[in-house]
GROMACS .gro file of C-alpha atoms in nm:
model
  281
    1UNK     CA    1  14.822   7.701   8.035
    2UNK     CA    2  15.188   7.665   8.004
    3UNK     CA    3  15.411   7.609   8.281
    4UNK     CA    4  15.567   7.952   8.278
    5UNK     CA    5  15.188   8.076   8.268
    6UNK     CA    6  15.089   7.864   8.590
    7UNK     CA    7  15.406   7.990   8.802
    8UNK     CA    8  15.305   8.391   8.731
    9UNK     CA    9  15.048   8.493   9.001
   10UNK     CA   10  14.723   8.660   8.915
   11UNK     CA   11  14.751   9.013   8.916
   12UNK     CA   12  14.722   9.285   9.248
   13UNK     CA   13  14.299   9.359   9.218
   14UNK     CA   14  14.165   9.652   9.293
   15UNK     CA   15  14.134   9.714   9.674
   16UNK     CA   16  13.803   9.556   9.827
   17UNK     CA   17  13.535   9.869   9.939
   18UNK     CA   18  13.528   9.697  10.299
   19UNK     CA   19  13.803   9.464  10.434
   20UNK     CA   20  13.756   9.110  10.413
   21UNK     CA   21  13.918   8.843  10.606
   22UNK     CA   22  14.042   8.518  10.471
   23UNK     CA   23  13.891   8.266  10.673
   24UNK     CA   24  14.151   7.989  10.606
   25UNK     CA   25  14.486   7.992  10.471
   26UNK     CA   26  14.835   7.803  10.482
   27UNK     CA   27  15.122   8.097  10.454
   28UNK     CA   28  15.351   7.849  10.550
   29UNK     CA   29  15.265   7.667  10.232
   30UNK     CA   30  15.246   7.968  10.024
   31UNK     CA   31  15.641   8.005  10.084
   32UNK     CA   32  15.589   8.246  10.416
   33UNK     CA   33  15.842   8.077  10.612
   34UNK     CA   34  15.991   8.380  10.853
   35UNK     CA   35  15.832   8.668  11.018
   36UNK     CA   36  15.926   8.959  10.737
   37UNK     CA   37  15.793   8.708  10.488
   38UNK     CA   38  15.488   8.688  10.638
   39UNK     CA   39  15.437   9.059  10.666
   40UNK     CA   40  15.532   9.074  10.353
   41UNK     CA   41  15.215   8.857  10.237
   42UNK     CA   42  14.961   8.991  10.493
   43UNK     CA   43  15.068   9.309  10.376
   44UNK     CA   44  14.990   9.216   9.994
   45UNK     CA   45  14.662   9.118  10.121
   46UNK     CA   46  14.576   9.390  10.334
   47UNK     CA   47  14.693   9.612   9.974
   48UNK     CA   48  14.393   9.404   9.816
   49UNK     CA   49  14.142   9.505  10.143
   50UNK     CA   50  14.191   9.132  10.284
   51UNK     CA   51  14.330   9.252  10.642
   52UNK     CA   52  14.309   8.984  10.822
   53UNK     CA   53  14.387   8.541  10.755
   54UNK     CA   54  14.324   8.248  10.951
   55UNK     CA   55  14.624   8.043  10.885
   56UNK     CA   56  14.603   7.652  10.913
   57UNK     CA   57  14.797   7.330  11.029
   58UNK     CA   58  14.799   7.043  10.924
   59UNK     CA   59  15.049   6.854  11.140
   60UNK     CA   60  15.252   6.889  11.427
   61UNK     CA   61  15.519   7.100  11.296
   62UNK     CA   62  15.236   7.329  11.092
   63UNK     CA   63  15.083   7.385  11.426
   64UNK     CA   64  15.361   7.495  11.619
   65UNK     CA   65  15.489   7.758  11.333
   66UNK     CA   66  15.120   7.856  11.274
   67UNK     CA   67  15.087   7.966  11.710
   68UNK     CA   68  15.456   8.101  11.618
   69UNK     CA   69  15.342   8.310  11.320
   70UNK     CA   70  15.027   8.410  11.515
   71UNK     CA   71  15.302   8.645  11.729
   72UNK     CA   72  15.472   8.796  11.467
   73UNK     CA   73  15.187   8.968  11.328
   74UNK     CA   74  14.842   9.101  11.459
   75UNK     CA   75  14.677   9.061  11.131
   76UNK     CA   76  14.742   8.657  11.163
   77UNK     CA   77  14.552   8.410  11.382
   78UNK     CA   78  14.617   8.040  11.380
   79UNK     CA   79  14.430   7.751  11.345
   80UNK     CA   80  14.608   7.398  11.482
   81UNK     CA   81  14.456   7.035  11.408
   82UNK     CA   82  14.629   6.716  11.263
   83UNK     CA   83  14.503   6.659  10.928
   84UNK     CA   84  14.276   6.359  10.850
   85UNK     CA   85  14.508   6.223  10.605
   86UNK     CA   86  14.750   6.219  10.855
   87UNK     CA   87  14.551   6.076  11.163
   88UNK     CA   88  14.746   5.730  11.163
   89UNK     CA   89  14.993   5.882  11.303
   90UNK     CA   90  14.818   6.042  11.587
   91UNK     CA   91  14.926   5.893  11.916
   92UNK     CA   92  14.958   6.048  12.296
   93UNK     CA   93  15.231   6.313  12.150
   94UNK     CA   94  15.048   6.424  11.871
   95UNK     CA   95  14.769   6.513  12.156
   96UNK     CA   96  14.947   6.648  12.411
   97UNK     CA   97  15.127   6.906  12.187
   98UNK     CA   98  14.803   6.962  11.991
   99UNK     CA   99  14.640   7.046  12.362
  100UNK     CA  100  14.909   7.322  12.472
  101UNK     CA  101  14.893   7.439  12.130
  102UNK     CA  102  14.483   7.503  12.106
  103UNK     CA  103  14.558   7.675  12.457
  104UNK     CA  104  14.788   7.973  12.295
  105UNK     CA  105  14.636   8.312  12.314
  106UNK     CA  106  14.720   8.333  11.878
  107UNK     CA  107  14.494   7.995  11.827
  108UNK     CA  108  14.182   8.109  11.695
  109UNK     CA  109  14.020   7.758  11.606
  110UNK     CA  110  14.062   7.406  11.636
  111UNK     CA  111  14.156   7.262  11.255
  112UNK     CA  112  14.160   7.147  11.006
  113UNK     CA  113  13.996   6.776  11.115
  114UNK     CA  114  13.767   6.595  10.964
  115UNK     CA  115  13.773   6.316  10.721
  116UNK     CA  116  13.888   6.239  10.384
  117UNK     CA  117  13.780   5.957  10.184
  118UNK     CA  118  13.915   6.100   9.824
  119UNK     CA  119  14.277   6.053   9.958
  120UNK     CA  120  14.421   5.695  10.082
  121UNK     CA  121  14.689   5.798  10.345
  122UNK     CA  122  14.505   5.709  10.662
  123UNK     CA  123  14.191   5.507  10.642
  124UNK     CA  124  13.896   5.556  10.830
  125UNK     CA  125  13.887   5.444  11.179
  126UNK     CA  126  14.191   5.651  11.263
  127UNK     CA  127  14.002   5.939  11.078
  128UNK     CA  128  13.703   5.894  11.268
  129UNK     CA  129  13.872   5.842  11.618
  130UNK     CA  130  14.134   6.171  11.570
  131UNK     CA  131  13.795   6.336  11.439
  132UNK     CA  132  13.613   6.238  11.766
  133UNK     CA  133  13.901   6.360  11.980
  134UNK     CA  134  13.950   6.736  11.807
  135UNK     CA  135  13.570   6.761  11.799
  136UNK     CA  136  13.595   6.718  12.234
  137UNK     CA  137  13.938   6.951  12.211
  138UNK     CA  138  13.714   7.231  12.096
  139UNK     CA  139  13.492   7.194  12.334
  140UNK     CA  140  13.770   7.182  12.595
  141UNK     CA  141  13.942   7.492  12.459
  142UNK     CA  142  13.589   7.704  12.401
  143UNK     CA  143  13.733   7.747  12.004
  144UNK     CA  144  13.573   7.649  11.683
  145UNK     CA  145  13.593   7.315  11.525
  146UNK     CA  146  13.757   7.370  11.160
  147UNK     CA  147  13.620   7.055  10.932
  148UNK     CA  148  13.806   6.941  10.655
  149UNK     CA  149  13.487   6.688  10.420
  150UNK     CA  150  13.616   6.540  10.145
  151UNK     CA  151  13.360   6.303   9.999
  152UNK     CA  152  13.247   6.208  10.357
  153UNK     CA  153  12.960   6.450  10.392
  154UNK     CA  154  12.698   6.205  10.577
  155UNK     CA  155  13.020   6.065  10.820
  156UNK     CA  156  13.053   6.386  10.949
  157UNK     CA  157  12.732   6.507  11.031
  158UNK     CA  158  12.674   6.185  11.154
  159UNK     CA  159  12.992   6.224  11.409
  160UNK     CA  160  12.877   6.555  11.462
  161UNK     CA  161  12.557   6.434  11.593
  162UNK     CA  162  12.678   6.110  11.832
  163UNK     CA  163  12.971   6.366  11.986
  164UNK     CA  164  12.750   6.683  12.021
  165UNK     CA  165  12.884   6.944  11.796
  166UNK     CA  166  13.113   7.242  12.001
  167UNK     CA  167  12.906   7.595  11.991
  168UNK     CA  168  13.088   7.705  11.667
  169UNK     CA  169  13.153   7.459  11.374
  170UNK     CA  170  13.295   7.577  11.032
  171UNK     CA  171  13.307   7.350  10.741
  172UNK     CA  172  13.610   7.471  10.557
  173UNK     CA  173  13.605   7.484  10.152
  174UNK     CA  174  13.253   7.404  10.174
  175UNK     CA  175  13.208   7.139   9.902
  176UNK     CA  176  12.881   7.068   9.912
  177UNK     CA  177  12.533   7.091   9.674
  178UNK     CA  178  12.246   7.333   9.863
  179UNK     CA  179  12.043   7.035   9.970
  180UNK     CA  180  12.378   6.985  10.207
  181UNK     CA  181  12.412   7.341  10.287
  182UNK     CA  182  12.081   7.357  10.386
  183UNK     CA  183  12.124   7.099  10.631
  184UNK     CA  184  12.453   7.234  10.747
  185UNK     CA  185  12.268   7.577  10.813
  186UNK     CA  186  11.988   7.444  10.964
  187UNK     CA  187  12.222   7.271  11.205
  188UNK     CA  188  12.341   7.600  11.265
  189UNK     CA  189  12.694   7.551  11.082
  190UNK     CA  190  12.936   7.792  10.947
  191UNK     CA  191  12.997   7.739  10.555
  192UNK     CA  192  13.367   7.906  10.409
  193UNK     CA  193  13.382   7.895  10.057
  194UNK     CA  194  13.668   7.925   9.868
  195UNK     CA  195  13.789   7.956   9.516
  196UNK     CA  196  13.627   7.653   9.431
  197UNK     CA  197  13.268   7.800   9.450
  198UNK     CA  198  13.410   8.053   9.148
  199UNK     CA  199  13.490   7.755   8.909
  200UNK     CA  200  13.220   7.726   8.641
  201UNK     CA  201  13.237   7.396   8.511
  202UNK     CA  202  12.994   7.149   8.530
  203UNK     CA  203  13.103   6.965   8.891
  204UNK     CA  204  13.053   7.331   9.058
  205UNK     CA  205  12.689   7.398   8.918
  206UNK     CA  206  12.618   7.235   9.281
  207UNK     CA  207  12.843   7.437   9.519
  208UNK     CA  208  12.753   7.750   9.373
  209UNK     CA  209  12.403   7.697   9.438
  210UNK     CA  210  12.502   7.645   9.786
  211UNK     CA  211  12.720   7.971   9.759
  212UNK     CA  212  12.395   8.116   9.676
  213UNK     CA  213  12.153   8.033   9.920
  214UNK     CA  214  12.413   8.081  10.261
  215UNK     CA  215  12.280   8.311  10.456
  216UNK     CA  216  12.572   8.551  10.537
  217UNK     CA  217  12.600   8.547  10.934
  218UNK     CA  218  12.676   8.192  10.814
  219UNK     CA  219  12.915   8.255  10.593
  220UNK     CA  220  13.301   8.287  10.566
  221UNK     CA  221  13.506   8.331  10.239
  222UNK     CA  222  13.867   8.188  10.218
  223UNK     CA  223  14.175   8.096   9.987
  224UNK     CA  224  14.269   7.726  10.076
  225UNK     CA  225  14.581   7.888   9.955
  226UNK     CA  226  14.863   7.808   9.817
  227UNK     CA  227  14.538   7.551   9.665
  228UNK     CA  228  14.257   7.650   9.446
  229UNK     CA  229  14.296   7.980   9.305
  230UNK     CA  230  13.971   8.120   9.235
  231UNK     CA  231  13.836   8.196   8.846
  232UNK     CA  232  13.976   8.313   8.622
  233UNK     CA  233  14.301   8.172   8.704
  234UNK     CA  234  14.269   7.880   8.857
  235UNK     CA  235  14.560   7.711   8.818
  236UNK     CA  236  14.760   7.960   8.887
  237UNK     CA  237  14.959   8.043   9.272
  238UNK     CA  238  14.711   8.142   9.588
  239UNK     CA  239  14.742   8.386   9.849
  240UNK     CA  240  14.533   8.547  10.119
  241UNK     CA  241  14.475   8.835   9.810
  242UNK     CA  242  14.292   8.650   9.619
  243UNK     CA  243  13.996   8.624   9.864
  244UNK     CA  244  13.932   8.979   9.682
  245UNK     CA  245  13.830   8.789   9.356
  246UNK     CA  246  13.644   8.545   9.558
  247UNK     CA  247  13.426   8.828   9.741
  248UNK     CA  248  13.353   8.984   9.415
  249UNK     CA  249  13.242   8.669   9.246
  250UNK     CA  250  13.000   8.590   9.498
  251UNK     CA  251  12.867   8.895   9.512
  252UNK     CA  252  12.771   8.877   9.174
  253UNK     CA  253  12.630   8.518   9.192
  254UNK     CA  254  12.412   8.643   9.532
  255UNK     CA  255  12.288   8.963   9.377
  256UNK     CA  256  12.442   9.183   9.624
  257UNK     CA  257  12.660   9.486   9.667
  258UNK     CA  258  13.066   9.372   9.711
  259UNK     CA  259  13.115   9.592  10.027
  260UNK     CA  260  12.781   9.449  10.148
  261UNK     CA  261  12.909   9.059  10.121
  262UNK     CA  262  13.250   9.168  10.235
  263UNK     CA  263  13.120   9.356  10.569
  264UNK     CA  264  12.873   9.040  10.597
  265UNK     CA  265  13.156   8.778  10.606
  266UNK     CA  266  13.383   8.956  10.809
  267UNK     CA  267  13.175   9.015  11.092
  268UNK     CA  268  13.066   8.619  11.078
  269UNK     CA  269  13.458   8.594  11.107
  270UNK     CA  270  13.512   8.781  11.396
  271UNK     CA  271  13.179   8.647  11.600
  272UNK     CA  272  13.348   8.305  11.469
  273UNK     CA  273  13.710   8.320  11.566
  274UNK     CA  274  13.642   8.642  11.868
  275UNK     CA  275  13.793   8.871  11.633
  276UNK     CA  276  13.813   9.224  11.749
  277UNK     CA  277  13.621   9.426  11.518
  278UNK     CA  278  13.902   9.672  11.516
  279UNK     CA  279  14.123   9.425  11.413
  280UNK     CA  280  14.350   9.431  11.671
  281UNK     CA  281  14.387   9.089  11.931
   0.00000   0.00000   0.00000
């Protein structure tokens, strides 16, 4: 793919049959910086029949913007955490702003946390401690607990387990085999897959099995965007949009009707993050 090739943005897809809601996003990432630019997106992805997004932090100034963004548009809900590669740097501040923050009306869910081992920026105990502390925040603030698991499956669950999971946990760009996502579901988790699960070489023969086997109340679709742009053109710039060619893949791998998985996934959103089912706050 050449480079003009990987700036041009897949093309506007034909409207979902059912809204769909993308279940985690960054529009500050994506280039959605002030309030008519973020219309301007959600609007884009409402065009594709993706009306709602869940969009994420990852540090301090992420998590302010996201609350910030939350109130410029009902379509947007916020998600605030400090990001496991950045958890050496969490200290006092870091959790007192964090607190308010989870507090705000827009905040939807507590994330992403978690812990990555692929990435060398913070190492583990300060992973595992900020990990611990967002898993009690959720608690604290009755919200989901957004997990970011990057090659740290068996540390998580096992955190999970000593800290008592919060009533609601989502593991965000699922990246799992089934035998995980069987676990996960038996454990009663929520499992968001993004464009990832659409890839068809040989490392994703695993995670689409999971995609699979999900049973949908337990299942969220998302764009990780401006990250990992779903087949055919990965590679190429995410938005929220693009959850549409994410929907329709899986509903091809599952065997069922598009509107079906779309309706499915968006009403495991709104139980998940107390969405109104007339999309309205």
């Amino acid at each position: 793919m050449s480079k003009e090739d990987k700036r041009t943005p897949p093309p506007a897809p034909e409207p979902l049959p059912a809204p769909a809601v993308d279940a985690h996003t960054h529009l500050d990432a994506c280039g959605a910086r002030e309030a008519e630019q973020v219309r301007a997106m959600v609007d884009r992805a409402e065009a594709a029949g993706v009306g709602r997004v869940v969009t994420v932090a990852d540090d301090l100034d992420s998590a302010r913007w996201t609350v910030e963004a939350a109130g410029w548009d009902e379509r947007v809900h916020a998600a605030v955490a400090l990001h496991p590669t950045r958890a050496k740097d969490f200290g006092e501040h870091e959790r007192a702003t964090l607190r308010e923050l989870a507090h705000a009306p827009g905040a939807v869910a507590v994330g992403e946390t978690g812990l990555d081992y692929y990435w060398d920026f913070s190492p583990p105990e300060p992973q595992q401690e900020a990990f611990r502390w967002h898993i009690a925040l959720a608690k604290e603030v009755g919200k989901p607990l957004m997990i970011h698991d990057r090659d740290a499956h068996e540390d998580i669950v096992r955190i999970l387990d000593e800290e008592g999971p919060p009533e609601t946990v989502v593991f965000h760009c699922f990246s799992g085999d089934a035998e995980f996502a069987r676990r996960c579901v038996d454990a009663g988790y929520v499992l968001s897959f993004a464009g990832t699960a659409t890839f068809r070489n040989a490392n994703a023969r695993g995670l689409r099995e999971a995609a699979a086997m999900v049973p949908a109340e337990q299942m969220l679709v998302e764009t990780d965007a401006p990250f990992l742009t779903p087949h055919p053109f990965r590679g190429k710039p995410n938005e929220p949009y693009c959850v549409n060619y994410t929907v329709r893949d899986l509903a091809e791998l599952r065997g069922e009707d598009v509107a079906e998985l779309a309706v499915a996934t968006t009403r495991t959103a709104e139980r998940v993050f107390g969405l109104d089912p007339a999309g309205v706050r």
